[in-house]
Short mmCIF file of C-alpha atoms in Angstrom, two decimals:
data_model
loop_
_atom_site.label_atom_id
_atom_site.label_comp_id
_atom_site.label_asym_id
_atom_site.label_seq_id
_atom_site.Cartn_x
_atom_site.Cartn_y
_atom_site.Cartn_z
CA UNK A 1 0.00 0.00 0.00
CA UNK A 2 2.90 2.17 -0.44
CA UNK A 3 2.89 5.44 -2.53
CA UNK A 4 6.26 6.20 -2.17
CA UNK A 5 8.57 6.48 -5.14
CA UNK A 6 11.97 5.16 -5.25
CA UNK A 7 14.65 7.37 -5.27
CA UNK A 8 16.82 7.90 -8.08
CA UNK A 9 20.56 8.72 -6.21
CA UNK A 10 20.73 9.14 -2.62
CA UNK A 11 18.29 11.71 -2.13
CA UNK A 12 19.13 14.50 -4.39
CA UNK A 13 17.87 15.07 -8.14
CA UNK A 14 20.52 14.99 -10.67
CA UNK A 15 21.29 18.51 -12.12
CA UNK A 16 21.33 18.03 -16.05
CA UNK A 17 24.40 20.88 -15.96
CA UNK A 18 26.35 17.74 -14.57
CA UNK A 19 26.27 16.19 -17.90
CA UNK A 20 28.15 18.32 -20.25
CA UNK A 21 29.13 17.69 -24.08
CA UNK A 22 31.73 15.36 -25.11
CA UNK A 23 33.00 15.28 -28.62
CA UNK A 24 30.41 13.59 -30.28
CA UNK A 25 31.33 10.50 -32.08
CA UNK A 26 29.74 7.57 -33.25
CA UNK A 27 30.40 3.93 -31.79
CA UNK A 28 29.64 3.19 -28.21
CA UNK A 29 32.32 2.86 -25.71
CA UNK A 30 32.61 1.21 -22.21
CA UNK A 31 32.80 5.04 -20.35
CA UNK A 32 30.25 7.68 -20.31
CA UNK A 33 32.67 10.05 -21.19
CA UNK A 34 33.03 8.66 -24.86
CA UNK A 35 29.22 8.20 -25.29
CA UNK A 36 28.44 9.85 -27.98
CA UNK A 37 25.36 12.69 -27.31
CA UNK A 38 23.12 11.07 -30.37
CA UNK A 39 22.96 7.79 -28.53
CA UNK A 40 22.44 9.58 -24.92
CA UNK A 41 19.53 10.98 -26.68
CA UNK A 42 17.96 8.19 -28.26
CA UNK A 43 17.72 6.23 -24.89
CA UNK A 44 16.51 9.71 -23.31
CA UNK A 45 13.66 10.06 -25.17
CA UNK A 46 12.83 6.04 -24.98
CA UNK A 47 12.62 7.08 -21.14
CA UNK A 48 10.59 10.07 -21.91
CA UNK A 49 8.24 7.97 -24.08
CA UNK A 50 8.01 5.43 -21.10
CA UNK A 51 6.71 8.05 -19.21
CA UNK A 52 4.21 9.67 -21.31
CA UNK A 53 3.03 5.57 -21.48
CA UNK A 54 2.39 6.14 -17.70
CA UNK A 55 5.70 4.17 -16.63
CA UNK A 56 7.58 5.65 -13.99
CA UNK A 57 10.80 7.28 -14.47
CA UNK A 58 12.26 5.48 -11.16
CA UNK A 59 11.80 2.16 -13.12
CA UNK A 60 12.31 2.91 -16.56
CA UNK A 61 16.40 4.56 -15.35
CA UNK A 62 16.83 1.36 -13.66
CA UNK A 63 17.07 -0.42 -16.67
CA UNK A 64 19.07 1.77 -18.87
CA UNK A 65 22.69 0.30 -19.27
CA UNK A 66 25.13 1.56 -16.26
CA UNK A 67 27.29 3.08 -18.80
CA UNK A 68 24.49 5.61 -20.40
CA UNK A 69 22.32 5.83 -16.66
CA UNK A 70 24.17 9.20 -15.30
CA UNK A 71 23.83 10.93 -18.39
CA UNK A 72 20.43 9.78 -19.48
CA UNK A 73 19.14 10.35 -15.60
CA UNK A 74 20.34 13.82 -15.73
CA UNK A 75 18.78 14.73 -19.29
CA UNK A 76 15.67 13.22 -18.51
CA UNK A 77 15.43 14.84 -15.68
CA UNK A 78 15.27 17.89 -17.44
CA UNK A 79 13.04 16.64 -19.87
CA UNK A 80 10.49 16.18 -17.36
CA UNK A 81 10.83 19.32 -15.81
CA UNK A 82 10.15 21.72 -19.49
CA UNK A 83 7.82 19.37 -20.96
CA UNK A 84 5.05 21.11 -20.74
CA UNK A 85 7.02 24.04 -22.49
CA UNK A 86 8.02 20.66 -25.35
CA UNK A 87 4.88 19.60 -26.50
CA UNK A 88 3.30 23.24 -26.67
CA UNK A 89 6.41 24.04 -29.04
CA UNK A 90 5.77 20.73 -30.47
CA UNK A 91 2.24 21.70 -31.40
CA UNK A 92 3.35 24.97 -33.27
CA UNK A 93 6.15 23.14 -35.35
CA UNK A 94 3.12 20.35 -35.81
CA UNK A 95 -0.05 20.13 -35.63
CA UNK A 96 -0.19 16.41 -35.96
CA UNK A 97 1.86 14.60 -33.70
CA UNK A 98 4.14 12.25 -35.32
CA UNK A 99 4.78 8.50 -34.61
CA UNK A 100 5.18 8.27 -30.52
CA UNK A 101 9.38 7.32 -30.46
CA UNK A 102 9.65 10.24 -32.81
CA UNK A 103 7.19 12.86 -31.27
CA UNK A 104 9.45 11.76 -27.78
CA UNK A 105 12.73 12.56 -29.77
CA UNK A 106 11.17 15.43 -30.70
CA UNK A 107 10.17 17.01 -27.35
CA UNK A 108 13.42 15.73 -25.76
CA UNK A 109 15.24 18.00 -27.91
CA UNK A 110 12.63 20.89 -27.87
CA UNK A 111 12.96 20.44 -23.79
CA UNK A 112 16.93 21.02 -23.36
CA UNK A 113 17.12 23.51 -26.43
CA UNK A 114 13.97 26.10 -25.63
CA UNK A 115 16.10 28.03 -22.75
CA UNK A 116 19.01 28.42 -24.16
CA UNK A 117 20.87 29.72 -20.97
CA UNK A 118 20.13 26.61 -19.07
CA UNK A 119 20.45 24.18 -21.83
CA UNK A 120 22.98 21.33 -20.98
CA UNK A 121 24.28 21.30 -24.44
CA UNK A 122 24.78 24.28 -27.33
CA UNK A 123 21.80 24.13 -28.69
CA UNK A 124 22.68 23.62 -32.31
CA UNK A 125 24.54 20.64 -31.19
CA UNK A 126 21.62 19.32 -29.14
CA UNK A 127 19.38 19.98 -32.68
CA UNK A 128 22.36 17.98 -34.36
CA UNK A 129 22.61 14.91 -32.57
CA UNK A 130 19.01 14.71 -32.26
CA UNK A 131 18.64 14.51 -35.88
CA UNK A 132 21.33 12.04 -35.72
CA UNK A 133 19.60 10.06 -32.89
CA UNK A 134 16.35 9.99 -35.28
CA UNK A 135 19.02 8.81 -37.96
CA UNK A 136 20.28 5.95 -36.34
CA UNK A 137 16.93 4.46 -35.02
CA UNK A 138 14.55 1.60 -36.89
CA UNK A 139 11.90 3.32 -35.18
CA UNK A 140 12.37 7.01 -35.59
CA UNK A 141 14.21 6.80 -39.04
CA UNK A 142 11.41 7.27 -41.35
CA UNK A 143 10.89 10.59 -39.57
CA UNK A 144 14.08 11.81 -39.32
CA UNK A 145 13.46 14.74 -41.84
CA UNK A 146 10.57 15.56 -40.31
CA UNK A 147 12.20 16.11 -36.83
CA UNK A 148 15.08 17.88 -39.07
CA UNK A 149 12.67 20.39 -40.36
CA UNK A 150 11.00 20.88 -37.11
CA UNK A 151 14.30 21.42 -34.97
CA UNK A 152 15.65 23.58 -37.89
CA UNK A 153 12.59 25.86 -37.93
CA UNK A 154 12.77 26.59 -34.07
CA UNK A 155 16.09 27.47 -34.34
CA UNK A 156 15.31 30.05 -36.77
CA UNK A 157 11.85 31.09 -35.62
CA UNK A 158 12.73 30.40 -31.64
CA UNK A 159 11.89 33.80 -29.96
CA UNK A 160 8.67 33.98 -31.64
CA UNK A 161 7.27 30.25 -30.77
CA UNK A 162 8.18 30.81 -27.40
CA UNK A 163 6.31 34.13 -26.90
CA UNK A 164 3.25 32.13 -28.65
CA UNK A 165 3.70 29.46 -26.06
CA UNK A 166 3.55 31.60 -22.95
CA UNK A 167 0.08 31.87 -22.81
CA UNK A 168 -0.50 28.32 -22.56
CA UNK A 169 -0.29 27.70 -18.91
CA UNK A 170 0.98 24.08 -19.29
CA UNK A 171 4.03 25.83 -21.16
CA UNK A 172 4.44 28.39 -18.73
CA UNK A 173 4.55 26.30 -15.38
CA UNK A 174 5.59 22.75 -16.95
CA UNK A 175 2.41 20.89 -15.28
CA UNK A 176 -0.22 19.75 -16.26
CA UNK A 177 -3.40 22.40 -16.88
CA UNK A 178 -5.58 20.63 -14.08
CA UNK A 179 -2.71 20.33 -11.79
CA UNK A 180 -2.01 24.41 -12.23
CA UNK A 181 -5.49 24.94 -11.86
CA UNK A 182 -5.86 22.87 -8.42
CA UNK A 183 -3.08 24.86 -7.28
CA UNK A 184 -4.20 28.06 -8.00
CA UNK A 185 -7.77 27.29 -6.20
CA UNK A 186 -5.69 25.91 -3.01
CA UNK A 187 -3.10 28.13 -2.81
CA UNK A 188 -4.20 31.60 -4.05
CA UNK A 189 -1.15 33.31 -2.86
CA UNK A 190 1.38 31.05 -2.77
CA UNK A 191 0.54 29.11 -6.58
CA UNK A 192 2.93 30.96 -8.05
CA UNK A 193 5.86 29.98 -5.77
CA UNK A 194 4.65 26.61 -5.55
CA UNK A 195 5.15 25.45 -8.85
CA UNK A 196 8.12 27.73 -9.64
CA UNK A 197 10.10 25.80 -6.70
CA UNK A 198 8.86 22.37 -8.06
CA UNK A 199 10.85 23.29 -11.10
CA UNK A 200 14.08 23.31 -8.99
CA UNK A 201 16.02 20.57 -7.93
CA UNK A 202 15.69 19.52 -4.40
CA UNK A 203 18.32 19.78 -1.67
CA UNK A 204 20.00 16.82 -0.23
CA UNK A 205 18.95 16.16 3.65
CA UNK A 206 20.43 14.44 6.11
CA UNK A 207 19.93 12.97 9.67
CA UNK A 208 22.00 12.32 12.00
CA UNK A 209 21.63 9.10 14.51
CA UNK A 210 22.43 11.27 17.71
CA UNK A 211 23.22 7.96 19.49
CA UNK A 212 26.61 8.47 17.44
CA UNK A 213 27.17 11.93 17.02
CA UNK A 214 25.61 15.15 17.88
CA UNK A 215 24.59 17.45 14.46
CA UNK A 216 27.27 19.84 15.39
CA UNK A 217 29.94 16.80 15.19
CA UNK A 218 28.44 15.46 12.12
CA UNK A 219 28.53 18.68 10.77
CA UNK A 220 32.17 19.29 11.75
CA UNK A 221 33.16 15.56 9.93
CA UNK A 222 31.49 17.38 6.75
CA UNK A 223 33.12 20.00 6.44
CA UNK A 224 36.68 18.66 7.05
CA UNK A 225 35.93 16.45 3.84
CA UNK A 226 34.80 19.83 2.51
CA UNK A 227 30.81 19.50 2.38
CA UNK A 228 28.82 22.52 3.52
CA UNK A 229 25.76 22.27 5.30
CA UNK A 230 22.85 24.03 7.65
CA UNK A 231 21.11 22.34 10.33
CA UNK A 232 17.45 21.61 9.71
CA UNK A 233 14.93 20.10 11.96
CA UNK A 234 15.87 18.90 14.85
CA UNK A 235 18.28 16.62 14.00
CA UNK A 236 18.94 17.03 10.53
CA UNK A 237 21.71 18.95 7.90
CA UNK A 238 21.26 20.37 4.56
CA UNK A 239 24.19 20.03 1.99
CA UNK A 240 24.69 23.16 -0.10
CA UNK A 241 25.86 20.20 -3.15
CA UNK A 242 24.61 16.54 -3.43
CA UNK A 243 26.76 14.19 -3.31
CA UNK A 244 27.13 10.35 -3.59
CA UNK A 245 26.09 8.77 -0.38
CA UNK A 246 29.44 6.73 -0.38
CA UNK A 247 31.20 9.79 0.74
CA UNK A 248 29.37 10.17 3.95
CA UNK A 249 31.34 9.43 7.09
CA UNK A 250 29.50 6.66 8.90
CA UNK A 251 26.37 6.13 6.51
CA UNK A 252 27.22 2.27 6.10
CA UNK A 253 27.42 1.79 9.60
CA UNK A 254 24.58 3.43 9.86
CA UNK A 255 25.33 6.80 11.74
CA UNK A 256 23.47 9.53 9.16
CA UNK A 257 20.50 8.53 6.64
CA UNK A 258 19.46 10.91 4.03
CA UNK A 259 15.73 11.86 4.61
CA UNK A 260 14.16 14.93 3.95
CA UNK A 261 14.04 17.35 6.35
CA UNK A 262 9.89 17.79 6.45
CA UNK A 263 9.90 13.89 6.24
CA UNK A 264 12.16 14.13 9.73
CA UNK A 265 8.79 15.86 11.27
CA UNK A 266 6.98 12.28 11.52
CA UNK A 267 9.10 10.31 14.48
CA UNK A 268 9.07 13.16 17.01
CA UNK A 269 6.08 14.15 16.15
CA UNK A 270 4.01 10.81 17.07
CA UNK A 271 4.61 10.77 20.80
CA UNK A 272 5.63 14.19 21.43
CA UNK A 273 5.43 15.02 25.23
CA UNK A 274 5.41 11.01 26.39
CA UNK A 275 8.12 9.61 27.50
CA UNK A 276 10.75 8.22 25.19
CA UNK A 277 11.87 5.17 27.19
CA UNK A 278 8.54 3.95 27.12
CA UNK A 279 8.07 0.27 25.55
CA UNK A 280 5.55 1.49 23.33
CA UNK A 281 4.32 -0.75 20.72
CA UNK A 282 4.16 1.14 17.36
CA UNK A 283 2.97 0.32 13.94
CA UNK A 284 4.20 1.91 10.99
CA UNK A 285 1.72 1.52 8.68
CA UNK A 286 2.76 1.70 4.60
CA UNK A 287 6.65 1.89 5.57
CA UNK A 288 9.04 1.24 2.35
CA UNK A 289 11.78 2.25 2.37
CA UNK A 290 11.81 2.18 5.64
CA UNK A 291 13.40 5.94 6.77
CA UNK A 292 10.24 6.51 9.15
CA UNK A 293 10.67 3.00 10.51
CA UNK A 294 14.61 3.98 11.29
CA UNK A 295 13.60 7.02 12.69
CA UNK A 296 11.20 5.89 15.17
CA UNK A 297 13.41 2.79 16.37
CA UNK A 298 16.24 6.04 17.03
CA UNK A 299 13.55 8.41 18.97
CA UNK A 300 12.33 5.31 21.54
CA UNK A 301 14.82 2.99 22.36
CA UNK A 302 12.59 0.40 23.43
CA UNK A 303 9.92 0.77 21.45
CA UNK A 304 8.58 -2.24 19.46
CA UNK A 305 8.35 -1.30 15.84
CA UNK A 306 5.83 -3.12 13.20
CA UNK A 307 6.62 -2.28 9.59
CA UNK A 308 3.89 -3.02 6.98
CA UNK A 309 4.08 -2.62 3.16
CA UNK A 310 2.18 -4.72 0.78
CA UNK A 311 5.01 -4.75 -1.87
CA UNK A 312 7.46 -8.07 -0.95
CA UNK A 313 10.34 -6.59 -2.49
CA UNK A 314 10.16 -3.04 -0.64
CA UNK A 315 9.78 -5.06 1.79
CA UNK A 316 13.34 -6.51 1.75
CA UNK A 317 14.44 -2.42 1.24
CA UNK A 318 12.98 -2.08 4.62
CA UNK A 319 14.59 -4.56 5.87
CA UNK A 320 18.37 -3.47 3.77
CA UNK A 321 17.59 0.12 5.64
CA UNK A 322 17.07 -1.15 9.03
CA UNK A 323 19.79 -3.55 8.50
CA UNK A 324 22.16 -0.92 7.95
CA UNK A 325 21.31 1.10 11.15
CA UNK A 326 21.33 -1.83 13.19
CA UNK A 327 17.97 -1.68 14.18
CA UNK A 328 17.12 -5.60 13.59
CA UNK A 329 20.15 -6.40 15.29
CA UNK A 330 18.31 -4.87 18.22
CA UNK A 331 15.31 -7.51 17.54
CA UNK A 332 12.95 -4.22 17.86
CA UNK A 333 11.87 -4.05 14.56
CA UNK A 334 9.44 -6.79 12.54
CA UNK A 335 8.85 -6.38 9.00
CA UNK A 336 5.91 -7.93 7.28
CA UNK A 337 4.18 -7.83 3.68
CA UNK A 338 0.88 -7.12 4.41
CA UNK A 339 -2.09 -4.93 3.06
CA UNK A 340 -2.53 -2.42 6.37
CA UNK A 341 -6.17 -2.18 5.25
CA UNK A 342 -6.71 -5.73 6.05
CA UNK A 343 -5.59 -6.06 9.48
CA UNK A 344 -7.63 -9.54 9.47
CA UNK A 345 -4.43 -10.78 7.75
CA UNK A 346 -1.67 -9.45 9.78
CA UNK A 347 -2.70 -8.04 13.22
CA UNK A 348 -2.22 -10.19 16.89
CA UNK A 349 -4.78 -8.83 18.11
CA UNK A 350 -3.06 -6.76 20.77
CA UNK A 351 -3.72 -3.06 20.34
CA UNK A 352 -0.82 -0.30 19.60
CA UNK A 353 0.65 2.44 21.24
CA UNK A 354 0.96 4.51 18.44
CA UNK A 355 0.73 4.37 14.39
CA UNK A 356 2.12 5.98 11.82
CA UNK A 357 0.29 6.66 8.50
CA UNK A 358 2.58 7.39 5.59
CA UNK A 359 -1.02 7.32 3.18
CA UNK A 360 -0.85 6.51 -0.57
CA UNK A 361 -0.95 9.81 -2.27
CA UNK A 362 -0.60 11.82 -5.39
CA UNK A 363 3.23 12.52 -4.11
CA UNK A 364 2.70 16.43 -5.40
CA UNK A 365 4.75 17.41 -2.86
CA UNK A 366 8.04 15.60 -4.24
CA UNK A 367 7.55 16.65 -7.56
CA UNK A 368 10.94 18.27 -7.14
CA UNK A 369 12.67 14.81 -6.45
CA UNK A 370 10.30 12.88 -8.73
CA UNK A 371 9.62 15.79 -12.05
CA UNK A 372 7.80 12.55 -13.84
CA UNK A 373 5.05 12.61 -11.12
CA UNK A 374 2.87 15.48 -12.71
CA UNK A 375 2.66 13.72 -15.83
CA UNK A 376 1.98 10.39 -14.70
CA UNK A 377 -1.45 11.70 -12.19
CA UNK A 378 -4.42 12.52 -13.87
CA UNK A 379 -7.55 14.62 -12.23
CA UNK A 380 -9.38 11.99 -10.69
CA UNK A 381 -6.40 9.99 -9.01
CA UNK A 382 -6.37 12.76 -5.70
CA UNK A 383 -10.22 12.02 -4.99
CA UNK A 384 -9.27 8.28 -5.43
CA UNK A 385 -6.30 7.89 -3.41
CA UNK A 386 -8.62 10.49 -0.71
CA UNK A 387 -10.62 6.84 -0.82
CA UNK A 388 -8.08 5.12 -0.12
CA UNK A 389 -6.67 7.28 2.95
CA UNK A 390 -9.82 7.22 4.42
CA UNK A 391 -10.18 3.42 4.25
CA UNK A 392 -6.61 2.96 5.90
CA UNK A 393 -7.75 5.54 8.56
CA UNK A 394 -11.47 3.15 8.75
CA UNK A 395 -9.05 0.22 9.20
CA UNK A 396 -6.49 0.96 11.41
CA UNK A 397 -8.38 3.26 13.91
CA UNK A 398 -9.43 0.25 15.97
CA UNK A 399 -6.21 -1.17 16.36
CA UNK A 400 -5.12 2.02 18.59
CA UNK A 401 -5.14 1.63 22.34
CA UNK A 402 -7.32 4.26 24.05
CA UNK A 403 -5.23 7.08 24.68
CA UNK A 404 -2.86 6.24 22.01
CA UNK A 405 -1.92 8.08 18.88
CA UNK A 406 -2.05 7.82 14.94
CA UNK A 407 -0.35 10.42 12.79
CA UNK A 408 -1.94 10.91 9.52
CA UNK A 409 1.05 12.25 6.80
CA UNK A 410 1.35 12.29 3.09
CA UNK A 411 3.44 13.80 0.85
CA UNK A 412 1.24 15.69 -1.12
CA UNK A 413 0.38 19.86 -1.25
CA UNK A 414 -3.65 18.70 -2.37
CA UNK A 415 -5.64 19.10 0.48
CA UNK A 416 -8.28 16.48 -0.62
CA UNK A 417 -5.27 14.21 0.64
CA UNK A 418 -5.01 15.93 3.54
CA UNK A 419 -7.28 18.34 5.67
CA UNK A 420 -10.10 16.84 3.58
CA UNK A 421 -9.40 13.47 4.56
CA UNK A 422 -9.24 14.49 8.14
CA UNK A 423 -11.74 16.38 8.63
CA UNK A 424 -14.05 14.14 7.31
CA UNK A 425 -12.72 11.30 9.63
CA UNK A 426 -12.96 13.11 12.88
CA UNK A 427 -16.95 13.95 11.71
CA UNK A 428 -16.96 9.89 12.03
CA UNK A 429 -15.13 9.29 14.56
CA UNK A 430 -16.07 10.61 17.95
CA UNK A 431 -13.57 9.16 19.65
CA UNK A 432 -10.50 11.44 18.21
CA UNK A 433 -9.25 14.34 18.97
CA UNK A 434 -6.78 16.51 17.02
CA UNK A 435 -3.52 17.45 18.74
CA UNK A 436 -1.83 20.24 17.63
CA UNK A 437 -0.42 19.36 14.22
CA UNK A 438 1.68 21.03 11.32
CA UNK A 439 -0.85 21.04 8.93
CA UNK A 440 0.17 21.39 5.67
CA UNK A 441 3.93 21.83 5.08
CA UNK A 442 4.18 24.09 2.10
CA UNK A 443 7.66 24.81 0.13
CA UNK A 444 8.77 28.22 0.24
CA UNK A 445 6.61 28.50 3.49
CA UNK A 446 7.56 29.26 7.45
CA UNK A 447 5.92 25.76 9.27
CA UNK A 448 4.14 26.05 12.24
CA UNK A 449 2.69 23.24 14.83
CA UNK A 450 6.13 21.36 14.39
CA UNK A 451 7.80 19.24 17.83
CA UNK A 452 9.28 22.20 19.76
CA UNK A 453 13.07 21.24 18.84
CA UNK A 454 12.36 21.38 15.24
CA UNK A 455 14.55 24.61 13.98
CA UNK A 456 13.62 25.72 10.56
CA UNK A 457 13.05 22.96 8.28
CA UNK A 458 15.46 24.57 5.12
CA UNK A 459 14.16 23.89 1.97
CA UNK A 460 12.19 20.55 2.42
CA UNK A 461 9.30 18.73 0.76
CA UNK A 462 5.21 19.47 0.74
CA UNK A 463 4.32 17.12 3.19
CA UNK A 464 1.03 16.67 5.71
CA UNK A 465 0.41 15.94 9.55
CA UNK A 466 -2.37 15.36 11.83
CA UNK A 467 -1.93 13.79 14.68
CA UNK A 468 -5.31 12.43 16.35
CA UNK A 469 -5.49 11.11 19.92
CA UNK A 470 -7.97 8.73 20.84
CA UNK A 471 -10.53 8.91 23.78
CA UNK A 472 -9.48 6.91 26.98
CA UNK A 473 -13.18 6.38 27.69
#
């Protein structure tokens, strides 16, 4: 029942700028370095046409050759993020959409090239080696003057297409026209700001197991290796550059995970103002990969921690996580495959201290991390997945003790998958109460309601919190 996506490279989005021209040559070659750009391309814009299938960019990298992943991660990437602008430019250059490997060729190219400034490539030899890509393909080589004649009239007519684009508010903010409506209706004055900071890449977060170190010591071990950061959170640092997660002191024994900073929020949160040394029994409910699960086993040493997911294999990530941090070493932690809305299947019988709720969502409030998200979701799939939440909330309520708690989260900015969905539980459920809660966690935002040792949270994800308390009568 996890909504989750995987992430592409410890945390942090690629920036395209990483990937910069090499002499382009024909002939592959065992090193990225002698790739040549044409063939980068092609298996870009396969990706991109994955996508537009409804295939998720997460799954669809994973099987590009090792070789052609960095540079094809950090194009497509890109891609995602100015598509909108792509197939509006697309439109102009054609009314009729060719074949779909071409039309993706076609937008690829139309996606690095439009901003010139920011394009990872010159643009002529982008428009090049994308008519060599179409060259050199079975399936796009019939149309290979067609995308010629396309890409050469934008180069010559560019300024003008653009300004005929800008109108078009799919071109202008790169989502989807229902998504920039939804926004707008939600968030009257911060829409703008929303979507402009989903176009950026997100930050790499950290947290720091303060069993090991303190965030001040971690820090200091950072920047001797030469890695900037600012604390976020309450136990958390924000690099000022990604970086491979390799080059972390300490993360294979465990000592730092990378987790976004509003993602930190949840642990604290759940039993804020009980006492930690409690041997609560908690259930984290929809868990993969398992950095909530980590987190709560750190907060309460001897809590008992149940970890659901109905997926097998993120199952086994749960377990790789927990492994690493030596939580099932401490025989605290159980991890089960298991569908948390059928607790006929899984549950003892013996009621919890505590649950977590990390619902299925739209993830709108990672778009930054995951830029293929806003063209995968279409309208409906918010009021569905709201369904869904409310059916987990149905399900699990009964499984809390009385006076225990259950923390509602998602990460999603739509508030049909969050105040929505709790509101409308509480009008069923007479039995909880809210406790002061975050709310939404909006980008670009100052949070409120957070665990008092939270500092500012940087420049995290949209997430949600509510944290109901049930009766003890």
């Amino acid at each position: 029942m996890s909504h989750k996506p995987q992430t592409h490279q410890a945390g942090a989005s690629p920036r395209p700028a990483a990937a910069r021209p090499q002499s382009p040559r024909t002939g592959d070659s065992s090193t990225a370095q002698s790739l040549p750009l044409w063939r980068q391309l092609q298996v870009a814009a396969a990706v991109v046409q994955a996508v537009r299938a409804g295939r998720s960019l997460t799954a669809e990298l994973a099987s590009v050759t090792p070789e052609l992943r960095p540079g094809v991660q950090a194009l497509t990437f890109q891609v995602m993020r100015q598509l909108g602008r792509a197939m509006a430019l697309r439109e102009k250059l054609a009314n009729k959409a060719p074949p779909p490997a071409a039309d993706a060729l076609l937008c690829t190219a139309l996606a690095l090239s439009w901003q010139g400034d920011d394009a990872p490539y010159p643009v002529h030899t982008l428009v090049n080696q994308a008519v060599e890509a179409a060259r050199q393909q079975r399936q796009t080589q019939p149309q290979s003057g067609f995308i010629n004649g396309c890409l050469r009239r934008f180069l010559r007519e560019r300024e003008t297409l653009v300004a005929e684009t800008d109108n078009d508010p799919q071109a202008r903010w790169n989502h989807p026209r229902w998504w920039v409506t939804r926004v707008q209706d939600e968030y009257p004055e911060d829409w703008q700001k929303l979507l402009d900071m989903a176009q950026q890449p997100a930050p790499m977060s950290l947290r720091v197991d303060t069993r090991h170190h303190s965030v001040a010591e971690y820090q200091a071990q950072l920047l001797v290796i030469g890695l900037a950061t600012q604390a976020v959170g309450a136990s958390g640092l924000q690099l000022e550059r990604a970086v491979p997660v390799h080059q972390l002191p300490g993360f294979a024994q465990g000592h730092v995970s990378v987790q976004d900073a509003a993602a930190q929020v949840a642990a604290p949160l759940l039993l804020q103002g009980r006492e930690a040394g409690q041997a609560w029994r908690i259930l984290d409910a929809c868990a993969a990969p398992g950095g909530k699960t980590g987190h709560l086993l750190a907060c309460y040493p001897n809590a008992q921690v149940l970890a659901l997911d109905v997926d097998a294999e993120r199952c086994q990530r749960i377990a790789e996580n927990l492994q690493r941090l030596g939580a099932q070493n401490e025989a605290r932690a159980e991890v089960r495959a298991a569908d948390a809305a059928q607790p006929a299947q899984w549950w003892d019988g013996v009621a919890f201290d505590a649950i977590l709720l990390d619902a299925p969502c739209t993830a709108s409030g990672i778009v930054r991390r995951h830029p293929d998200v806003r063209w995968l979701r279409r309208p409906g799939d918010s009021a569905q997945l709201a369904q869904t939440q409310a059916r987990l909330l149905k399900a699990l309520w009964p499984l809390l003790s009385p006076g225990g708690r259950l923390l509602y989260c998602t990460c999603s900015v739509f508030r049909s998958e969050g105040e929505d969905t709790v509101q409308a539980f509480l009008q069923h459920n007479t039995d909880a109460r809210m406790l002061p809660s975050p709310g939404h966690l909006i980008p670009g935002k100052i949070p409120t309601g957070l665990p008092v040792k939270h500092n500012a949270l940087g420049e995290h994800d949209g997430f949600y919190y509510a944290l109901l308390e049930k009766d003890r009568d």
